[in-house]
Coordinates of N, CA and C in Angstrom, one line a residue:
M1 N 92.5 -19.3 143.0 CA 93.4 -20.5 143.4 C 92.5 -21.4 144.1
A2 N 91.8 -22.5 144.3 CA 91.5 -23.6 144.7 C 92.7 -24.4 145.7
T3 N 92.4 -24.5 146.7 CA 93.2 -25.2 147.2 C 92.8 -26.1 148.6
V4 N 93.3 -27.3 148.8 CA 92.9 -28.2 150.0 C 93.0 -27.7 151.1
T5 N 92.0 -27.2 151.8 CA 91.9 -26.3 153.6 C 91.9 -27.5 154.5
A6 N 91.2 -28.7 154.2 CA 91.0 -29.7 155.4 C 91.1 -31.2 155.0
L7 N 91.4 -32.1 155.6 CA 91.3 -33.5 155.5 C 90.8 -34.2 156.2
Y8 N 90.2 -35.1 155.6 CA 89.5 -35.9 157.0 C 89.7 -37.3 156.7
R9 N 89.5 -38.3 157.5 CA 89.3 -39.7 157.6 C 88.5 -40.3 158.6
Y10 N 88.0 -41.4 158.2 CA 87.0 -41.8 159.4 C 87.2 -43.5 159.5
P11 N 88.0 -43.7 160.8 CA 88.4 -45.0 161.3 C 86.8 -45.9 161.1
V12 N 85.9 -45.6 161.9 CA 84.4 -46.3 162.2 C 83.6 -45.8 161.2
K13 N 83.1 -46.4 160.5 CA 81.9 -46.0 159.9 C 80.7 -45.0 160.3
G14 N 80.5 -43.9 160.5 CA 79.4 -43.5 161.5 C 79.7 -42.5 162.4
F15 N 81.0 -42.5 162.7 CA 81.5 -41.9 163.7 C 82.5 -40.7 163.7
T16 N 83.3 -40.0 164.8 CA 83.9 -38.9 164.3 C 85.1 -39.0 163.5
P17 N 85.5 -38.0 162.9 CA 86.7 -37.8 161.9 C 87.8 -38.0 162.7
E18 N 88.8 -37.9 162.2 CA 90.0 -37.5 162.3 C 90.6 -36.5 161.4
S19 N 91.0 -35.3 161.8 CA 91.6 -34.0 161.0 C 92.9 -35.0 160.9
R20 N 93.7 -34.8 159.2 CA 94.7 -35.2 159.2 C 95.9 -33.9 158.0
E21 N 97.0 -34.1 158.0 CA 97.7 -33.1 157.3 C 97.6 -33.8 155.9
S22 N 98.0 -35.0 155.9 CA 97.7 -35.8 154.6 C 96.8 -37.1 154.6
L23 N 96.4 -37.3 153.2 CA 95.8 -38.6 153.4 C 96.3 -39.2 152.3
T24 N 96.3 -40.8 152.4 CA 97.3 -41.9 151.2 C 96.1 -42.4 150.8
V25 N 96.6 -42.3 149.6 CA 95.2 -43.2 148.7 C 95.7 -44.1 147.8
V26 N 95.2 -45.5 148.0 CA 95.9 -46.6 147.6 C 94.4 -47.5 147.2
D27 N 95.0 -48.2 146.0 CA 93.6 -49.1 145.6 C 92.3 -48.5 145.6
G28 N 92.3 -46.9 145.2 CA 91.3 -46.1 144.7 C 90.3 -45.6 146.1
R29 N 90.8 -45.9 147.4 CA 90.2 -45.3 148.6 C 91.0 -44.9 149.7
I30 N 90.9 -44.4 150.6 CA 91.6 -43.6 151.5 C 92.2 -44.4 152.5
A31 N 93.5 -44.9 153.1 CA 94.0 -45.7 153.9 C 93.6 -45.2 155.1
G32 N 92.5 -45.9 156.1 CA 92.7 -45.5 157.3 C 90.9 -45.4 157.4
D33 N 90.3 -45.4 156.1 CA 89.3 -44.6 156.1 C 88.0 -45.7 156.1
R34 N 87.1 -45.5 157.1 CA 86.0 -46.9 157.4 C 86.8 -48.2 157.2
V35 N 87.5 -48.2 158.3 CA 88.4 -49.9 158.2 C 87.5 -50.1 159.2
L36 N 86.5 -50.0 160.0 CA 85.6 -50.5 161.2 C 84.2 -50.3 160.9
G37 N 83.3 -50.7 161.2 CA 81.9 -50.4 161.3 C 81.1 -51.2 162.2
F38 N 80.0 -50.8 163.0 CA 79.2 -51.7 163.6 C 77.9 -52.1 162.9
R39 N 77.9 -53.2 162.6 CA 76.8 -54.1 161.9 C 75.9 -54.6 162.6
F40 N 74.6 -54.6 162.6 CA 73.3 -55.1 162.7 C 73.5 -56.5 163.1
A41 N 72.9 -57.4 164.0 CA 72.9 -58.6 163.8 C 72.1 -59.6 162.6
N42 N 71.0 -58.7 162.3 CA 70.2 -59.6 161.3 C 70.4 -59.5 160.1
T43 N 71.8 -58.6 160.0 CA 72.7 -58.6 158.6 C 73.4 -60.0 157.9
P44 N 72.8 -60.2 156.7 CA 73.5 -61.5 156.1 C 74.7 -61.3 155.6
E45 N 75.3 -60.5 155.5 CA 76.5 -60.0 154.9 C 77.7 -60.8 156.2
A46 N 78.9 -61.3 155.4 CA 79.9 -61.7 155.9 C 80.7 -60.4 156.5
D47 N 81.3 -60.5 158.0 CA 82.0 -59.2 158.7 C 82.7 -58.7 157.9
E48 N 83.6 -59.4 157.1 CA 84.5 -58.3 156.0 C 83.9 -58.0 154.8
A49 N 82.8 -58.0 154.6 CA 82.1 -57.8 153.2 C 81.4 -56.6 153.0
W50 N 81.1 -55.7 152.0 CA 80.8 -54.2 152.0 C 79.2 -54.7 152.0
S51 N 78.5 -53.9 153.0 CA 77.0 -54.0 152.8 C 76.7 -52.5 152.7
R52 N 75.4 -52.1 152.5 CA 74.6 -51.1 152.4 C 74.7 -50.5 153.9
K53 N 74.3 -49.0 153.8 CA 74.9 -48.5 155.3 C 73.5 -48.5 156.2
H54 N 72.1 -48.9 155.7 CA 71.4 -49.1 156.4 C 71.3 -50.3 157.4
G55 N 72.3 -51.3 157.1 CA 72.6 -52.5 158.0 C 73.2 -52.5 159.0
M56 N 74.2 -51.0 159.1 CA 75.1 -50.6 160.2 C 74.4 -49.5 160.9
L57 N 75.6 -49.2 162.2 CA 75.1 -48.3 163.0 C 75.5 -46.7 162.5
I58 N 74.7 -45.9 161.9 CA 75.3 -44.5 161.3 C 74.0 -43.5 161.4
L59 N 74.5 -42.2 161.4 CA 74.0 -41.1 162.0 C 72.6 -40.8 161.2
D60 N 72.3 -41.4 160.1 CA 71.1 -41.3 159.4 C 69.6 -41.8 160.4
H61 N 69.9 -42.8 161.0 CA 69.2 -43.2 161.9 C 69.3 -43.1 163.5
T62 N 70.5 -42.8 163.5 CA 70.9 -42.8 165.2 C 71.8 -41.1 165.2
P63 N 71.2 -40.3 165.0 CA 72.1 -38.8 165.2 C 73.0 -38.8 166.7
G64 N 72.4 -39.6 167.4 CA 73.5 -39.3 168.6 C 74.5 -39.6 168.6
L65 N 75.0 -40.2 167.6 CA 76.2 -41.3 167.4 C 77.7 -39.9 167.5
A66 N 77.2 -38.7 167.1 CA 77.7 -37.4 166.9 C 78.2 -37.2 168.4
R67 N 78.1 -37.3 169.3 CA 78.3 -37.2 170.8 C 79.4 -37.9 171.1
L68 N 79.6 -39.5 170.5 CA 80.6 -39.5 171.0 C 82.0 -39.5 169.9
R69 N 83.1 -39.6 171.0 CA 84.3 -39.0 170.0 C 85.1 -40.5 170.3
L70 N 86.0 -40.8 169.1 CA 86.7 -42.2 168.9 C 88.2 -41.8 168.9
S71 N 89.0 -42.7 169.2 CA 90.4 -42.5 168.7 C 91.2 -44.0 168.5
Y72 N 91.3 -44.2 167.3 CA 91.9 -45.6 166.9 C 93.5 -45.6 166.4
D73 N 93.8 -46.5 167.0 CA 95.7 -46.6 167.0 C 95.9 -47.7 166.2
E74 N 96.2 -47.3 164.9 CA 96.6 -48.7 163.4 C 97.6 -49.6 164.1
S75 N 98.7 -49.1 165.1 CA 99.5 -50.0 165.4 C 99.4 -50.9 166.1
T76 N 98.2 -50.6 167.4 CA 97.9 -51.7 168.3 C 96.8 -52.1 168.1
R77 N 96.0 -51.6 167.0 CA 94.8 -51.8 166.9 C 93.8 -51.9 168.0
R78 N 93.7 -50.7 168.7 CA 92.8 -50.4 169.8 C 92.3 -49.3 169.6
L79 N 90.8 -49.6 169.7 CA 89.9 -48.2 169.7 C 89.3 -48.2 171.1
A80 N 89.1 -46.7 171.2 CA 88.8 -45.9 172.6 C 87.7 -45.1 172.0
I81 N 86.7 -45.2 172.9 CA 85.3 -44.4 172.6 C 84.8 -43.5 173.9
S82 N 85.1 -42.3 173.6 CA 84.4 -41.2 174.9 C 83.0 -40.6 174.5
L83 N 82.7 -40.5 175.7 CA 81.2 -39.4 175.8 C 81.4 -38.8 176.9
D84 N 81.1 -37.5 176.3 CA 81.2 -36.3 177.1 C 82.5 -35.8 178.1
G85 N 83.8 -36.5 177.5 CA 84.9 -36.0 177.7 C 85.5 -37.3 178.5
E86 N 84.4 -38.2 178.8 CA 84.7 -39.6 180.0 C 84.8 -40.9 178.9
L87 N 85.7 -41.7 179.2 CA 86.2 -42.6 178.5 C 85.0 -43.9 178.6
L88 N 84.2 -44.1 177.7 CA 83.1 -45.1 177.7 C 83.7 -46.5 177.5
V89 N 84.8 -46.7 176.5 CA 85.2 -48.1 176.6 C 86.6 -48.1 175.9
E90 N 87.7 -48.8 176.1 CA 88.7 -48.9 175.0 C 89.1 -50.3 175.2
D91 N 89.3 -50.9 174.1 CA 89.9 -52.0 174.0 C 90.2 -52.6 172.7
G92 N 90.9 -53.8 172.4 CA 91.3 -54.1 171.0 C 90.4 -54.9 170.3
L93 N 90.9 -55.3 169.0 CA 90.3 -56.0 167.8 C 90.0 -57.3 168.0
E94 N 90.5 -57.9 169.3 CA 90.4 -59.6 169.4 C 88.8 -59.6 169.7
A95 N 88.3 -61.3 169.4 CA 86.5 -61.3 169.8 C 86.3 -60.8 170.9
V96 N 87.1 -60.8 172.2 CA 86.4 -60.4 173.4 C 86.3 -58.8 173.5
G97 N 87.4 -58.3 173.0 CA 87.3 -56.9 172.8 C 86.6 -56.3 172.1
R98 N 85.8 -56.6 170.9 CA 85.2 -56.7 169.9 C 83.7 -56.4 170.6
A99 N 83.3 -57.7 171.4 CA 82.4 -57.8 172.3 C 82.2 -56.7 173.4
R100 N 83.1 -56.3 174.1 CA 83.0 -55.0 175.3 C 82.7 -53.7 174.3
I101 N 83.8 -53.5 173.1 CA 83.1 -52.3 172.7 C 81.6 -52.2 171.9
C102 N 81.1 -53.5 171.5 CA 80.1 -53.5 171.1 C 78.9 -53.5 172.1
D103 N 79.1 -54.0 173.4 CA 78.3 -53.9 174.3 C 78.1 -52.4 174.8
A104 N 79.3 -51.6 175.0 CA 79.2 -50.1 175.5 C 78.7 -49.1 174.3
V105 N 78.7 -49.4 173.4 CA 77.8 -48.7 172.1 C 76.6 -48.9 172.3
A106 N 76.1 -49.7 172.1 CA 74.8 -50.6 172.3 C 73.9 -50.1 173.3
N107 N 74.7 -50.2 174.8 CA 74.1 -49.5 175.7 C 73.9 -48.2 175.8
F108 N 74.5 -47.3 174.6 CA 74.9 -45.7 174.8 C 73.4 -45.7 173.7
V109 N 73.6 -46.4 172.8 CA 72.6 -46.1 171.5 C 71.1 -46.5 171.9
K110 N 70.9 -47.5 172.7 CA 69.4 -48.2 173.1 C 68.6 -46.5 173.6
D111 N 69.4 -46.3 174.8 CA 68.9 -45.0 175.1 C 68.5 -43.9 174.6
L112 N 68.8 -43.6 173.1 CA 68.7 -42.5 172.8 C 67.5 -42.0 172.2
P113 N 67.0 -41.0 172.0 CA 65.5 -40.9 171.7 C 65.2 -41.2 170.3
E114 N 66.3 -41.0 169.5 CA 66.5 -41.5 168.3 C 67.6 -42.3 167.7
S115 N 66.8 -43.8 167.6 CA 68.0 -44.5 167.9 C 67.2 -45.8 166.6
G116 N 68.8 -46.3 165.9 CA 68.1 -47.4 165.1 C 68.0 -48.5 165.4
L117 N 68.3 -48.8 167.1 CA 68.1 -50.0 167.9 C 66.7 -49.9 168.6
K118 N 66.0 -48.9 168.7 CA 64.9 -48.5 169.2 C 63.4 -49.7 168.3
G119 N 63.1 -50.5 169.2 CA 61.8 -51.4 168.8 C 62.5 -52.3 167.6
H120 N 63.9 -52.6 167.6 CA 64.2 -53.7 166.8 C 65.3 -54.6 167.4
P121 N 64.9 -55.5 168.2 CA 65.7 -56.4 169.0 C 66.7 -56.9 168.0
E122 N 66.2 -57.4 166.9 CA 66.6 -58.4 166.2 C 68.1 -57.8 165.8
C123 N 68.1 -56.4 166.0 CA 69.5 -56.0 165.4 C 70.7 -56.1 166.3
L124 N 70.2 -56.4 167.2 CA 71.3 -57.0 168.6 C 71.8 -58.3 168.8
P125 N 73.0 -58.8 169.0 CA 74.0 -57.9 169.5 C 74.5 -57.3 168.3
L126 N 75.2 -56.0 168.3 CA 76.2 -55.5 167.4 C 77.2 -56.4 167.1
R127 N 77.7 -56.0 165.9 CA 79.0 -56.9 165.5 C 79.9 -55.7 165.2
L128 N 81.2 -55.5 165.8 CA 81.9 -54.7 165.4 C 83.0 -55.6 164.2
V129 N 82.6 -55.0 162.7 CA 83.3 -55.7 161.7 C 84.2 -54.8 161.0
G130 N 85.1 -55.7 160.4 CA 86.5 -55.1 159.7 C 87.8 -55.2 160.4
D131 N 88.8 -55.5 159.6 CA 90.3 -55.8 160.3 C 91.0 -54.6 160.8
G132 N 90.3 -53.3 160.5 CA 91.2 -52.2 161.3 C 92.1 -51.8 160.3
R133 N 92.5 -52.5 159.0 CA 93.2 -51.8 158.2 C 93.0 -51.6 156.8
T134 N 91.7 -52.6 156.6 CA 91.4 -52.4 155.1 C 90.4 -51.5 155.0
P135 N 90.1 -50.4 154.3 CA 88.8 -49.4 153.7 C 88.0 -50.2 153.2
R136 N 87.2 -50.3 153.6 CA 85.8 -51.2 153.1 C 84.4 -50.7 153.0
Y137 N 84.1 -49.8 154.1 CA 82.9 -49.5 154.6 C 82.3 -48.1 154.2
Q138 N 82.6 -47.6 152.9 CA 82.0 -46.4 152.5 C 80.6 -46.8 151.9
D139 N 80.1 -45.8 151.7 CA 79.1 -45.9 151.5 C 78.5 -46.3 149.9
R140 N 79.4 -46.6 149.1 CA 79.2 -47.5 147.8 C 80.5 -48.4 147.8
P141 N 80.4 -49.5 147.0 CA 81.2 -50.5 147.2 C 82.3 -50.1 146.4
D142 N 82.5 -49.1 145.6 CA 83.6 -48.6 144.6 C 84.1 -47.6 145.2
G143 N 83.8 -47.0 146.9 CA 84.4 -46.3 147.9 C 85.2 -44.8 147.4
Y144 N 84.3 -44.2 146.6 CA 84.4 -42.8 146.2 C 85.2 -42.0 147.5
I145 N 86.5 -41.2 147.0 CA 86.8 -40.2 147.8 C 86.1 -38.5 147.4
T146 N 85.5 -38.5 148.8 CA 84.2 -37.2 148.7 C 85.0 -35.8 148.9
I147 N 84.8 -34.9 148.3 CA 85.2 -33.5 148.6 C 84.1 -32.6 148.0
H148 N 84.1 -31.4 149.0 CA 83.3 -30.4 148.8 C 84.1 -28.9 148.9
G149 N 83.3 -27.8 148.5 CA 83.9 -26.8 148.6 C 83.4 -26.2 149.6
R150 N 84.3 -25.3 150.6 CA 83.7 -24.6 151.7 C 83.0 -23.6 151.4
A151 N 82.6 -22.5 150.3 CA 82.0 -21.7 149.8 C 80.1 -22.6 149.8
S152 N 80.0 -23.6 149.5 CA 79.1 -24.4 149.3 C 78.5 -24.7 150.7
V153 N 79.3 -25.2 151.6 CA 78.9 -24.8 153.0 C 78.5 -23.6 153.8
R154 N 79.1 -22.6 153.3 CA 78.9 -20.8 153.8 C 77.6 -20.7 153.1
A155 N 77.3 -21.1 151.7 CA 76.2 -20.8 151.3 C 75.0 -21.1 151.7
L156 N 75.1 -22.5 152.1 CA 74.0 -23.3 152.9 C 73.7 -22.4 154.4
G157 N 74.9 -22.4 154.8 CA 75.0 -22.0 156.2 C 74.1 -20.6 156.0
K158 N 74.3 -19.5 155.2 CA 73.8 -18.4 155.1 C 72.2 -18.8 154.8
A159 N 71.7 -19.5 154.0 CA 70.4 -19.8 153.6 C 70.0 -20.5 155.2
L160 N 70.4 -21.1 156.0 CA 69.8 -21.3 157.5 C 70.0 -20.5 158.1
D161 N 70.9 -19.3 158.0 CA 70.8 -18.2 159.1 C 71.5 -18.6 160.2
D162 N 72.8 -19.9 159.5 CA 73.6 -20.4 160.6 C 75.1 -20.0 160.0
P163 N 75.6 -18.8 160.3 CA 77.1 -18.5 159.7 C 78.1 -19.6 160.3
N164 N 77.9 -19.9 161.2 CA 78.7 -21.3 161.8 C 78.4 -22.9 161.4
L165 N 78.1 -22.7 160.2 CA 77.3 -24.2 160.1 C 78.6 -25.2 159.7
S166 N 78.6 -26.5 160.5 CA 80.0 -27.1 160.3 C 80.0 -27.9 159.2
E167 N 81.1 -27.8 158.5 CA 81.4 -28.9 157.2 C 81.4 -30.5 157.9
L168 N 81.5 -30.4 159.2 CA 81.6 -32.2 159.7 C 80.6 -32.4 159.3
R169 N 79.5 -31.7 159.3 CA 77.9 -32.5 159.0 C 78.1 -33.3 157.7
F170 N 78.9 -32.9 156.7 CA 78.8 -33.6 155.4 C 79.9 -34.9 155.5
R171 N 80.9 -35.1 156.3 CA 81.7 -36.4 156.0 C 82.5 -36.3 155.0
S172 N 83.0 -35.3 154.9 CA 83.8 -35.5 153.5 C 85.1 -35.7 153.8
N173 N 86.1 -36.5 152.6 CA 87.4 -36.4 153.1 C 88.6 -35.0 152.8
V174 N 87.8 -34.3 151.7 CA 88.5 -33.4 151.2 C 87.8 -32.0 151.4
A175 N 88.4 -30.9 152.0 CA 87.5 -29.5 151.8 C 88.3 -28.7 151.0
V176 N 87.9 -27.8 150.2 CA 88.3 -26.9 149.3 C 88.0 -25.6 149.4
D177 N 89.2 -24.7 149.7 CA 88.8 -23.2 149.6 C 89.1 -22.6 148.1
G178 N 88.2 -21.3 147.7 CA 88.5 -20.9 146.5 C 87.5 -21.3 145.4
L179 N 86.7 -21.9 145.9 CA 85.4 -22.2 144.7 C 84.3 -21.6 144.7
E180 N 83.5 -20.9 143.9 CA 82.3 -20.7 143.9 C 81.2 -21.7 144.6
P181 N 80.2 -21.2 145.1 CA 79.3 -22.2 146.1 C 78.8 -22.9 144.9
F182 N 78.9 -24.2 145.1 CA 78.2 -25.2 144.5 C 79.3 -25.6 143.1
E183 N 80.1 -25.0 143.1 CA 80.9 -25.0 141.6 C 81.2 -26.3 141.4
E184 N 81.5 -27.1 142.3 CA 82.1 -28.1 142.3 C 81.0 -29.6 141.3
Q185 N 79.5 -29.0 141.7 CA 78.8 -29.6 141.2 C 78.7 -29.6 139.6
G186 N 79.8 -28.8 139.3 CA 79.7 -28.7 137.6 C 80.9 -29.6 137.2
W187 N 81.5 -30.2 137.8 CA 82.6 -31.2 137.5 C 82.5 -32.4 137.1
I188 N 81.1 -33.0 137.3 CA 80.9 -34.5 136.9 C 81.3 -34.7 135.6
G189 N 82.1 -35.7 135.7 CA 82.5 -36.7 134.1 C 83.9 -36.0 134.0
K190 N 84.3 -34.9 134.7 CA 85.6 -34.3 134.0 C 86.9 -34.6 135.2
P191 N 88.1 -34.6 134.5 CA 89.1 -34.5 135.4 C 89.5 -33.8 136.1
V192 N 90.0 -33.8 137.7 CA 90.7 -32.9 138.7 C 92.2 -33.3 139.2
R193 N 92.8 -32.4 139.3 CA 94.2 -32.5 139.7 C 94.2 -32.0 141.1
V194 N 94.5 -32.8 141.8 CA 94.6 -32.5 143.2 C 96.1 -32.7 143.8
G195 N 96.9 -31.8 144.0 CA 98.0 -31.8 144.0 C 99.0 -32.7 143.0
S196 N 99.5 -33.6 143.5 CA 100.0 -34.4 141.8 C 99.2 -35.5 141.6
M197 N 97.8 -35.8 142.2 CA 97.2 -36.7 141.8 C 96.2 -36.2 141.2
Q198 N 95.9 -37.4 140.3 CA 94.7 -37.4 139.1 C 93.3 -38.2 139.3
F199 N 92.2 -37.3 139.3 CA 90.9 -38.2 139.7 C 89.9 -37.5 138.8
R200 N 89.0 -38.6 138.4 CA 87.9 -38.2 137.4 C 86.7 -37.6 138.8
V201 N 86.0 -36.8 138.1 CA 84.7 -36.4 139.0 C 83.3 -37.4 138.6
H202 N 83.5 -38.2 139.4 CA 82.6 -39.4 139.3 C 81.1 -38.9 139.3
T203 N 80.4 -38.8 140.7 CA 79.0 -38.1 140.9 C 79.0 -37.4 141.9
S204 N 77.7 -36.3 141.9 CA 77.3 -35.9 143.2 C 76.9 -36.6 144.1
I205 N 77.0 -36.0 145.2 CA 76.6 -36.7 146.5 C 75.4 -36.2 147.2
V206 N 74.2 -37.3 146.8 CA 73.1 -37.0 147.6 C 72.7 -37.3 148.9
R207 N 72.5 -36.4 149.6 CA 72.5 -36.4 151.1 C 71.5 -37.2 151.7
C208 N 71.7 -38.0 152.9 CA 70.4 -38.4 153.7 C 69.9 -37.7 154.9
L209 N 69.9 -38.4 156.0 CA 69.7 -37.9 157.2 C 70.6 -37.0 158.0
A210 N 71.7 -37.8 157.8 CA 73.3 -37.6 158.6 C 73.6 -36.2 158.7
P211 N 73.5 -35.3 157.6 CA 73.7 -33.8 158.3 C 72.7 -32.8 159.0
H212 N 71.5 -33.5 159.3 CA 70.8 -32.9 160.1 C 71.2 -32.9 161.6
A213 N 72.3 -33.9 161.7 CA 72.7 -34.1 163.1 C 73.9 -33.1 163.7
N214 N 73.6 -32.1 164.5 CA 74.7 -31.4 165.1 C 76.2 -32.4 165.6
P215 N 77.0 -31.9 165.1 CA 78.3 -32.6 165.2 C 78.9 -32.5 166.5
E216 N 78.6 -31.9 167.3 CA 78.6 -31.4 168.6 C 77.8 -32.3 169.7
T217 N 76.4 -31.9 169.5 CA 75.6 -32.3 170.4 C 74.4 -33.5 170.0
G218 N 74.7 -34.1 169.0 CA 73.7 -35.3 168.3 C 72.4 -35.0 168.1
Q219 N 72.0 -33.4 168.2 CA 70.7 -33.2 168.0 C 70.1 -32.7 166.9
R220 N 69.3 -33.6 166.0 CA 69.1 -32.7 164.0 C 68.3 -31.2 164.8
D221 N 69.0 -30.3 164.4 CA 68.9 -28.9 164.5 C 68.5 -28.1 163.5
R222 N 69.4 -29.0 162.0 CA 69.2 -27.9 160.9 C 68.2 -28.5 159.8
P223 N 67.1 -28.2 158.9 CA 66.9 -28.8 158.0 C 67.9 -28.8 156.6
I224 N 68.7 -29.5 156.5 CA 69.6 -29.6 155.6 C 69.2 -29.9 154.5
L225 N 68.3 -30.8 154.3 CA 67.6 -31.3 153.0 C 66.8 -30.8 152.1
T226 N 65.9 -30.2 153.0 CA 65.1 -29.3 152.5 C 65.3 -27.9 152.2
T227 N 66.4 -27.7 152.8 CA 66.8 -26.0 152.5 C 67.8 -26.3 151.1
L228 N 68.5 -27.5 151.0 CA 69.2 -27.5 149.9 C 68.2 -27.7 148.7
T229 N 67.4 -28.6 148.6 CA 66.2 -28.3 147.6 C 65.4 -27.1 147.5
H230 N 65.3 -26.4 148.3 CA 64.1 -25.2 148.1 C 65.2 -23.8 148.1
A231 N 65.9 -23.7 148.6 CA 66.9 -22.7 148.5 C 67.8 -22.7 147.3
F232 N 68.3 -23.7 146.7 CA 69.0 -23.9 145.7 C 68.5 -24.6 144.7
G233 N 67.5 -25.1 144.6 CA 66.9 -25.5 143.2 C 67.2 -26.6 143.1
Q234 N 67.3 -27.5 143.8 CA 68.1 -28.7 143.6 C 66.8 -29.8 143.7
E235 N 67.1 -30.8 142.4 CA 66.2 -31.6 142.7 C 66.1 -32.6 143.7
K236 N 67.4 -33.1 143.8 CA 67.7 -33.7 145.1 C 68.5 -33.0 146.1
P237 N 68.8 -33.7 147.4 CA 69.6 -33.0 148.2 C 71.1 -33.1 147.9
T238 N 71.8 -32.2 147.3 CA 73.1 -32.8 147.1 C 74.1 -31.8 147.4
L239 N 75.0 -31.9 148.3 CA 76.6 -31.4 148.6 C 77.8 -32.2 148.5
A240 N 78.6 -31.8 148.1 CA 79.9 -32.8 147.9 C 79.6 -33.5 146.2
V241 N 81.0 -34.0 146.0 CA 81.0 -34.6 144.6 C 82.2 -35.9 145.1
G242 N 82.0 -37.2 144.6 CA 82.6 -38.2 144.6 C 83.9 -38.0 143.4
L243 N 85.1 -38.5 143.9 CA 86.1 -38.8 142.9 C 86.7 -39.9 143.1
V244 N 87.0 -40.3 141.6 CA 88.0 -41.6 141.5 C 89.2 -41.4 141.2
P245 N 90.2 -41.8 141.9 CA 91.4 -41.5 141.9 C 92.1 -42.3 140.5
E246 N 93.0 -41.7 139.9 CA 93.6 -42.3 138.7 C 94.9 -42.8 139.4
G247 N 95.1 -44.0 140.0 CA 96.5 -43.9 140.4 C 96.3 -44.1 141.9
A248 N 97.8 -44.5 142.6 CA 98.2 -44.2 144.2 C 98.9 -42.8 144.3
G249 N 98.9 -42.5 145.7 CA 99.5 -40.8 145.9 C 98.9 -40.3 147.2
N250 N 99.2 -39.4 147.3 CA 98.9 -38.7 148.5 C 98.4 -37.3 148.4
I251 N 97.2 -36.9 149.0 CA 96.7 -35.5 149.2 C 97.2 -34.6 150.4
R252 N 97.4 -33.6 150.4 CA 98.1 -32.9 151.3 C 97.4 -31.3 151.4
L253 N 97.0 -31.2 152.8 CA 96.9 -29.8 153.0 C 97.7 -28.8 152.0
G254 N 97.0 -27.4 151.6 CA 97.5 -26.8 150.5 C 97.6 -27.3 149.3
D255 N 97.7 -28.6 148.7 CA 97.4 -29.0 147.3 C 96.5 -28.0 146.7
E256 N 97.0 -27.4 145.5 CA 96.2 -26.8 144.3 C 95.2 -27.7 144.1
V257 N 93.9 -27.5 143.8 CA 92.8 -28.1 143.0 C 92.5 -27.1 141.7
V258 N 92.4 -28.3 140.6 CA 92.9 -27.6 139.2 C 92.0 -28.6 138.3
L259 N 90.4 -27.8 137.9 CA 89.7 -28.5 137.1 C 90.3 -28.6 135.6
E260 N 90.8 -29.9 135.0 CA 91.6 -29.7 133.4 C 90.7 -30.2 132.7
G261 N 89.3 -30.2 132.8 CA 88.5 -30.6 131.7 C 87.8 -29.6 131.0

């Protein structure tokens, strides 16, 4: 039997996750997921509008973001970001607070050896976008819920000679045990039930460079993409799938995952 063994949401796009015992699904998205993001100054989109991820601060071009740890309090709308156990910045989401947060993050990022800001002064100042409540900055405008089987991560770790390969590299919302390696890739277009919720599996998740970044050190230390294509014969480097929910509800640790098609 396949069951949910870990749940994650990401209050700030590109930053560390919150581990949760349950996730609430409303309007096709996970409540509290990607409700904020750091957008470059030269992007034309309005602050509340969805945009493609490369106009924002993300692990794909700035792997050192993985070193930062964050805490977001939804009730007070305050964001705290720490580096190596020391508070880097904490402030609210009013205009002055956003500016302070952006300055602190930019000062950290611009000195990294790999940085989306390096050589791009037009990207500054950063803009902290989002209302802190509405999930809108997923990689796709329709905001899939992402799920992977832990067996897939273990198989990839074996191919990389890294038995401790962290699933946090893949930034999924839901991790499942009890599947065969990459079994979830055969679910595309089929209905899946997770606990009491119904989903349709819409797409495979093709990976960018983000999983190359070690979630602890921020160093690119594993050739994830080429290993997925060469060791597993994938045409494109793929791990995890995107689910579209059929209604609202909750996903909980221990929920049974059943392919119904």
